[in-house]
Short mmCIF file of C-alpha atoms in Angstrom, two decimals:
data_model
loop_
_atom_site.label_atom_id
_atom_site.label_comp_id
_atom_site.label_asym_id
_atom_site.label_seq_id
_atom_site.Cartn_x
_atom_site.Cartn_y
_atom_site.Cartn_z
CA MET I 1 238.44 168.75 135.52
CA ASN I 2 234.79 169.80 135.74
CA HIS I 3 233.56 172.30 133.17
CA SER I 4 230.00 173.28 133.92
CA SER I 5 227.90 174.76 131.19
CA PRO I 6 226.27 178.19 131.61
CA LEU I 7 223.12 176.80 129.98
CA PRO I 8 221.45 175.57 133.21
CA PHE I 9 221.88 179.03 134.76
CA PHE I 10 220.45 180.68 131.64
CA PHE I 11 217.44 178.37 131.63
CA MET I 12 216.81 178.97 135.34
CA MET I 13 216.88 182.74 134.77
CA MET I 14 214.47 182.45 131.84
CA LEU I 15 212.17 180.21 133.91
CA GLY I 16 212.25 182.82 136.70
CA LEU I 17 211.23 185.52 134.25
CA VAL I 18 208.42 183.43 132.78
CA LEU I 19 207.06 182.50 136.21
CA GLY I 20 207.29 186.09 137.42
CA LEU I 21 209.83 185.38 140.15
CA PHE I 22 211.70 188.61 139.46
CA PRO I 23 210.15 192.09 139.77
CA GLN I 24 209.21 193.61 136.44
CA GLY I 25 212.28 195.18 134.85
CA ALA I 26 214.66 193.87 137.54
CA LEU I 27 217.02 192.49 134.93
CA LEU I 28 216.42 195.18 132.35
CA LEU I 29 217.88 198.31 133.94
CA SER I 30 218.66 201.30 131.80
CA PRO I 31 222.38 201.44 131.02
CA ASP I 32 222.19 204.99 132.42
CA SER I 33 220.91 203.91 135.86
CA ALA I 34 224.42 203.54 137.31
CA ALA I 35 225.36 207.08 136.25
CA LEU I 36 222.27 208.44 138.01
CA SER I 37 222.60 206.40 141.21
CA SER I 38 223.90 209.45 143.11
CA LEU I 39 220.66 211.24 142.24
CA ALA I 40 218.45 208.47 143.65
CA GLU I 41 218.71 209.61 147.27
CA GLN I 42 217.60 213.12 146.35
CA LEU I 43 214.58 211.75 144.52
CA GLY I 44 213.75 209.25 147.27
CA VAL I 45 214.00 206.23 144.98
CA ASP I 46 215.88 202.94 145.12
CA PRO I 47 219.37 203.49 143.65
CA ALA I 48 219.34 199.89 142.44
CA GLY I 49 216.14 200.54 140.48
CA ASP I 50 215.71 201.57 136.90
CA ALA I 51 216.23 205.31 136.43
CA CYS I 52 213.68 205.25 133.61
CA SER I 53 210.92 204.77 136.19
CA TRP I 54 211.90 207.80 138.31
CA ASP I 55 209.91 211.05 138.42
CA GLY I 56 211.49 213.67 136.20
CA ILE I 57 213.47 211.17 134.10
CA THR I 58 212.37 210.44 130.53
CA CYS I 59 213.76 207.52 128.53
CA GLU I 60 213.56 206.20 125.00
CA ALA I 61 214.84 202.73 124.18
CA SER I 62 216.09 202.44 127.80
CA ARG I 63 218.36 205.50 127.46
CA VAL I 64 217.84 208.73 129.41
CA VAL I 65 216.78 211.49 127.00
CA GLY I 66 215.30 213.97 129.46
CA MET I 67 215.86 215.21 133.00
CA SER I 68 213.16 217.60 134.21
CA LEU I 69 214.11 218.15 137.86
CA SER I 70 213.57 221.86 138.45
CA GLY I 71 212.96 222.78 142.08
CA TYR I 72 213.80 219.40 143.63
CA GLY I 73 216.32 220.98 146.06
CA ILE I 74 219.15 218.87 144.65
CA PRO I 75 222.46 219.88 146.31
CA GLY I 76 226.08 219.26 145.36
CA THR I 77 228.13 219.33 142.21
CA LEU I 78 227.28 218.07 138.74
CA PRO I 79 228.76 214.55 138.34
CA GLU I 80 231.35 213.87 135.65
CA ALA I 81 229.72 210.41 135.35
CA TRP I 82 226.70 212.00 133.70
CA ALA I 83 228.84 212.31 130.56
CA GLN I 84 227.62 208.81 129.70
CA LEU I 85 224.07 210.20 129.40
CA PHE I 86 224.93 211.13 125.82
CA LYS I 87 221.35 210.70 124.57
CA VAL I 88 220.01 213.61 126.68
CA THR I 89 218.07 216.15 124.63
CA TYR I 90 216.20 217.96 127.45
CA PHE I 91 217.96 218.94 130.69
CA ASP I 92 216.38 221.16 133.38
CA LEU I 93 217.95 221.23 136.83
CA SER I 94 217.11 224.88 137.44
CA ASN I 95 216.08 226.12 140.88
CA ASN I 96 218.14 223.62 142.86
CA GLN I 97 221.17 223.94 145.15
CA LEU I 98 223.92 222.95 142.74
CA THR I 99 227.43 224.32 143.24
CA GLY I 100 230.82 224.11 141.54
CA SER I 101 231.69 224.31 137.88
CA LEU I 102 230.22 222.78 134.75
CA PRO I 103 231.78 219.40 133.84
CA ASP I 104 234.02 219.49 130.81
CA SER I 105 233.19 215.82 130.17
CA TRP I 106 229.61 216.61 129.15
CA GLN I 107 230.86 217.37 125.65
CA THR I 108 229.30 214.01 124.73
CA TRP I 109 225.82 215.57 124.97
CA THR I 110 225.74 216.54 121.31
CA ASP I 111 221.97 215.98 120.97
CA VAL I 112 220.91 218.39 123.75
CA THR I 113 218.37 220.98 122.57
CA TYR I 114 217.20 222.44 125.89
CA PHE I 115 219.56 223.10 128.81
CA ASP I 116 218.67 225.02 132.00
CA LEU I 117 220.79 225.34 135.13
CA SER I 118 219.53 228.79 136.13
CA ASN I 119 219.00 229.70 139.79
CA ASN I 120 221.77 227.51 141.20
CA THR I 121 225.14 228.57 142.63
CA LEU I 122 227.37 227.29 139.86
CA THR I 123 230.59 229.08 138.94
CA GLY I 124 232.73 229.53 135.85
CA PRO I 125 232.03 229.81 132.14
CA LEU I 126 230.65 227.20 129.77
CA PRO I 127 233.48 224.76 128.98
CA ASP I 128 235.06 225.21 125.56
CA SER I 129 234.46 221.51 124.89
CA TRP I 130 230.72 222.18 124.82
CA GLN I 131 231.11 223.76 121.40
CA THR I 132 230.05 220.35 120.10
CA TRP I 133 226.53 221.25 121.30
CA THR I 134 225.31 222.49 117.94
CA ASN I 135 221.63 221.51 118.42
CA VAL I 136 220.89 223.72 121.44
CA ASN I 137 217.81 225.89 120.93
CA MET I 138 217.43 227.09 124.53
CA LEU I 139 220.37 227.56 126.88
CA HIS I 140 219.86 229.06 130.34
CA GLN I 141 223.28 229.12 131.87
CA PRO I 142 224.03 229.87 135.47
CA ARG I 143 225.26 233.29 136.48
CA THR I 144 229.02 233.28 137.03
#
């Protein structure tokens, strides 16, 4: 029975990093990049890339804390997957082409202080679960 050690692979990866064989940040993607991959096409960026390097996305300690994407013409519905962006404090997707209702799952955004979805075509009230948003100073909700 042959049991190979993971150490040679680890050392090869480290050697690749030291010698610059991998693009900067290629192995250090934000944990939030996967949640934002659907947004990549709208922004014209590589969905496999790090969301922290995208225009309109602000990160701290590799976590998305801000989305300033007003007027980008972003269509579609708001993804439930964005619930994992629980470090967001600033969120502005106003003046886009968003439709549908507000995701109940975003209750995890308890640190949000600024939230603007005005001038979209969203429907329905704010979800009851968003009552956990006790830090909001500015809330521009869509017309229902």
